PDB file of C-alpha atoms in Angstrom:
ATOM      1  CA  MET Q   1     -57.378 114.775 207.814  1.00 44.00           C
ATOM      2  CA  SER Q   2     -55.990 117.956 206.213  1.00 44.00           C
ATOM      3  CA  LEU Q   3     -59.530 119.257 205.637  1.00 44.00           C
ATOM      4  CA  LEU Q   4     -60.227 118.841 209.321  1.00 38.00           C
ATOM      5  CA  LEU Q   5     -57.059 120.716 210.240  1.00 37.00           C
ATOM      6  CA  THR Q   6     -57.952 123.504 207.830  1.00 39.00           C
ATOM      7  CA  ALA Q   7     -61.421 123.782 209.319  1.00 37.00           C
ATOM      8  CA  VAL Q   8     -60.070 123.902 212.876  1.00 35.00           C
ATOM      9  CA  THR Q   9     -57.011 126.092 212.329  1.00 40.00           C
ATOM     10  CA  PHE Q  10     -57.211 129.400 210.498  1.00 46.00           C
ATOM     11  CA  SER Q  11     -53.880 130.138 208.838  1.00 48.00           C
ATOM     12  CA  ILE Q  12     -53.165 133.328 206.954  1.00 48.00           C
ATOM     13  CA  SER Q  13     -50.997 131.559 204.405  1.00 48.00           C
ATOM     14  CA  ALA Q  14     -53.673 128.959 203.712  1.00 48.00           C
ATOM     15  CA  HIS Q  15     -56.413 131.506 202.982  1.00 55.00           C
ATOM     16  CA  ALA Q  16     -56.259 134.292 200.439  1.00 69.00           C
ATOM     17  CA  ILE Q  17     -57.703 137.188 202.407  1.00 85.00           C
ATOM     18  CA  ASP Q  18     -56.759 140.836 202.203  1.00 91.00           C
ATOM     19  CA  ILE Q  19     -55.221 141.267 205.644  1.00 94.00           C
ATOM     20  CA  LYS Q  20     -54.477 144.941 205.058  1.00 93.00           C
ATOM     21  CA  ALA Q  21     -58.181 145.595 204.441  1.00 93.00           C
ATOM     22  CA  GLU Q  22     -59.186 143.443 207.438  1.00 94.00           C
ATOM     23  CA  ILE Q  23     -57.204 145.472 210.004  1.00 96.00           C
ATOM     24  CA  THR Q  24     -56.843 148.947 208.433  1.00 95.00           C
ATOM     25  CA  GLY Q  25     -59.134 151.480 210.103  1.00 96.00           C
ATOM     26  CA  LYS Q  26     -59.431 149.218 213.154  1.00 95.00           C
ATOM     27  CA  ARG Q  27     -58.310 149.514 216.752  1.00 96.00           C
ATOM     28  CA  LEU Q  28     -56.464 146.377 217.916  1.00 97.00           C
ATOM     29  CA  VAL Q  29     -56.518 146.142 221.717  1.00 97.00           C
ATOM     30  CA  MET Q  30     -54.308 143.620 223.499  1.00 97.00           C
ATOM     31  CA  ASP Q  31     -56.252 140.821 225.155  1.00 97.00           C
ATOM     32  CA  GLY Q  32     -56.568 141.576 228.868  1.00 96.00           C
ATOM     33  CA  ALA Q  33     -56.107 145.327 228.333  1.00 95.00           C
ATOM     34  CA  ASP Q  34     -58.553 148.202 228.106  1.00 93.00           C
ATOM     35  CA  CYS Q  35     -56.471 150.449 225.883  1.00 94.00           C
ATOM     36  CA  ALA Q  36     -52.986 149.146 225.025  1.00 96.00           C
ATOM     37  CA  GLY Q  37     -52.604 148.253 221.387  1.00 97.00           C
ATOM     38  CA  LEU Q  38     -52.536 149.621 217.866  1.00 97.00           C
ATOM     39  CA  TYR Q  39     -54.807 151.746 215.734  1.00 97.00           C
ATOM     40  CA  LEU Q  40     -54.100 151.360 212.024  1.00 96.00           C
ATOM     41  CA  LYS Q  41     -55.784 154.564 210.858  1.00 96.00           C
ATOM     42  CA  ASN Q  42     -55.148 153.961 207.158  1.00 95.00           C
ATOM     43  CA  ASP Q  43     -52.509 152.312 204.977  1.00 91.00           C
ATOM     44  CA  LYS Q  44     -49.981 155.049 205.851  1.00 96.00           C
ATOM     45  CA  LEU Q  45     -50.584 156.087 209.492  1.00 98.00           C
ATOM     46  CA  ALA Q  46     -50.964 154.297 212.821  1.00 98.00           C
ATOM     47  CA  THR Q  47     -50.864 154.983 216.553  1.00 97.00           C
ATOM     48  CA  MET Q  48     -49.526 152.758 219.327  1.00 97.00           C
ATOM     49  CA  TYR Q  49     -51.256 153.167 222.691  1.00 96.00           C
ATOM     50  CA  SER Q  50     -50.019 152.197 226.140  1.00 93.00           C
ATOM     51  CA  GLU Q  51     -52.347 151.111 228.929  1.00 92.00           C
ATOM     52  CA  SER Q  52     -51.529 154.273 230.908  1.00 89.00           C
ATOM     53  CA  ASP Q  53     -52.280 156.738 228.083  1.00 82.00           C
ATOM     54  CA  CYS Q  54     -55.386 155.965 226.039  1.00 84.00           C
ATOM     55  CA  LYS Q  55     -55.782 159.407 224.503  1.00 83.00           C
ATOM     56  CA  SER Q  56     -52.432 160.195 222.905  1.00 83.00           C
ATOM     57  CA  GLY Q  57     -50.119 157.538 221.643  1.00 93.00           C
ATOM     58  CA  LEU Q  58     -46.965 157.090 219.625  1.00 96.00           C
ATOM     59  CA  ALA Q  59     -47.522 158.396 216.073  1.00 97.00           C
ATOM     60  CA  LEU Q  60     -46.273 155.937 213.459  1.00 98.00           C
ATOM     61  CA  ARG Q  61     -45.976 155.494 209.718  1.00 98.00           C
ATOM     62  CA  VAL Q  62     -47.090 152.161 208.239  1.00 98.00           C
ATOM     63  CA  ARG Q  63     -45.280 150.276 205.490  1.00 97.00           C
ATOM     64  CA  TRP Q  64     -46.627 146.945 204.273  1.00 97.00           C
ATOM     65  CA  LEU Q  65     -43.876 144.511 203.235  1.00 97.00           C
ATOM     66  CA  ASN Q  66     -46.250 141.823 201.939  1.00 95.00           C
ATOM     67  CA  ASN Q  67     -49.820 140.627 202.533  1.00 93.00           C
ATOM     68  CA  ASN Q  68     -49.240 139.695 206.183  1.00 95.00           C
ATOM     69  CA  THR Q  69     -46.177 141.699 207.311  1.00 97.00           C
ATOM     70  CA  PHE Q  70     -45.991 145.408 208.090  1.00 98.00           C
ATOM     71  CA  VAL Q  71     -43.518 147.814 209.675  1.00 98.00           C
ATOM     72  CA  LEU Q  72     -44.478 150.643 212.013  1.00 98.00           C
ATOM     73  CA  ILE Q  73     -41.942 153.496 212.010  1.00 98.00           C
ATOM     74  CA  GLU Q  74     -41.847 156.318 214.557  1.00 97.00           C
ATOM     75  CA  LYS Q  75     -43.194 159.429 212.821  1.00 96.00           C
ATOM     76  CA  ASN Q  76     -41.960 162.256 215.056  1.00 95.00           C
ATOM     77  CA  ARG Q  77     -38.234 162.606 215.652  1.00 92.00           C
ATOM     78  CA  PRO Q  78     -37.533 162.757 219.430  1.00 89.00           C
ATOM     79  CA  ASN Q  79     -33.992 164.160 218.897  1.00 93.00           C
ATOM     80  CA  ASP Q  80     -31.369 164.689 216.198  1.00 92.00           C
ATOM     81  CA  ILE Q  81     -29.201 161.636 216.890  1.00 95.00           C
ATOM     82  CA  SER Q  82     -31.540 158.700 217.492  1.00 92.00           C
ATOM     83  CA  PRO Q  83     -32.927 156.626 214.639  1.00 92.00           C
ATOM     84  CA  PRO Q  84     -36.700 156.122 214.541  1.00 94.00           C
ATOM     85  CA  ARG Q  85     -38.127 153.259 216.576  1.00 94.00           C
ATOM     86  CA  THR Q  86     -39.413 150.505 214.313  1.00 96.00           C
ATOM     87  CA  TYR Q  87     -41.755 147.614 214.970  1.00 97.00           C
ATOM     88  CA  ILE Q  88     -42.170 144.720 212.544  1.00 98.00           C
ATOM     89  CA  TYR Q  89     -45.384 142.711 212.798  1.00 98.00           C
ATOM     90  CA  GLU Q  90     -46.421 139.510 211.091  1.00 98.00           C
ATOM     91  CA  VAL Q  91     -50.159 138.790 211.133  1.00 98.00           C
ATOM     92  CA  LYS Q  92     -50.375 135.156 212.232  1.00 97.00           C
ATOM     93  CA  SER Q  93     -54.158 134.808 212.241  1.00 96.00           C
ATOM     94  CA  ILE Q  94     -57.452 136.636 211.997  1.00 96.00           C
ATOM     95  CA  ASN Q  95     -60.552 134.897 213.268  1.00 95.00           C
ATOM     96  CA  GLY Q  96     -63.601 137.116 213.522  1.00 93.00           C
ATOM     97  CA  LYS Q  97     -62.684 139.886 215.969  1.00 96.00           C
ATOM     98  CA  LYS Q  98     -59.505 138.106 217.153  1.00 98.00           C
ATOM     99  CA  VAL Q  99     -56.100 138.933 215.668  1.00 98.00           C
ATOM    100  CA  THR Q 100     -52.745 137.356 216.528  1.00 98.00           C
ATOM    101  CA  LEU Q 101     -49.618 139.357 215.707  1.00 98.00           C
ATOM    102  CA  ASN Q 102     -46.023 138.220 215.962  1.00 98.00           C
ATOM    103  CA  GLU Q 103     -43.699 141.157 216.705  1.00 97.00           C
ATOM    104  CA  LEU Q 104     -40.287 140.419 215.223  1.00 97.00           C
ATOM    105  CA  TRP Q 105     -37.558 141.544 217.631  1.00 94.00           C
ATOM    106  CA  THR Q 106     -35.453 144.369 216.150  1.00 90.00           C
ATOM    107  CA  GLY Q 107     -33.737 145.700 219.276  1.00 88.00           C
ATOM    108  CA  TRP Q 108     -30.453 145.096 221.014  1.00 88.00           C
ATOM    109  CA  ASN Q 109     -29.552 141.701 222.450  1.00 91.00           C
ATOM    110  CA  ASP Q 110     -30.878 138.364 221.308  1.00 92.00           C
ATOM    111  CA  LEU Q 111     -34.492 138.311 222.461  1.00 93.00           C
ATOM    112  CA  LYS Q 112     -37.300 136.161 221.098  1.00 95.00           C
ATOM    113  CA  ASP Q 113     -40.092 137.413 218.896  1.00 96.00           C
ATOM    114  CA  ASP Q 114     -43.288 138.186 220.792  1.00 96.00           C
ATOM    115  CA  GLU Q 115     -46.674 136.760 219.806  1.00 97.00           C
ATOM    116  CA  THR Q 116     -49.586 138.831 221.122  1.00 97.00           C
ATOM    117  CA  LYS Q 117     -53.335 138.336 220.815  1.00 98.00           C
ATOM    118  CA  TYR Q 118     -55.605 141.312 220.158  1.00 98.00           C
ATOM    119  CA  HIS Q 119     -59.308 141.908 219.773  1.00 97.00           C
ATOM    120  CA  ILE Q 120     -60.762 144.367 217.276  1.00 96.00           C
ATOM    121  CA  LYS Q 121     -62.616 147.192 218.951  1.00 89.00           C
TER     122      LYS Q 121
END
């Protein structure tokens, strides 16, 4: 039974793959969008794109916490008093050109984490 579940469900923790290598240098576009998503340029730099602005996005630094968790940190300081925006992502699954990320909520209030599906472009 467990072999069947393993064959049907692809779990990051169950398979020793180099997630960093799988998604670095790739553009992850949100399912249902043309542009919105992330571009992990290399292991240090990334860009976050909105659907309304496909050409210039939010410049970010990348810091990998472990094999399947990374933090994106705003690179350019918008003013002298605000801390940088940060986004923590856990890679839940990679299956071919499909990637599922869980964004861990780091903002104000008590909101739930957000699981989003992407396709590699």
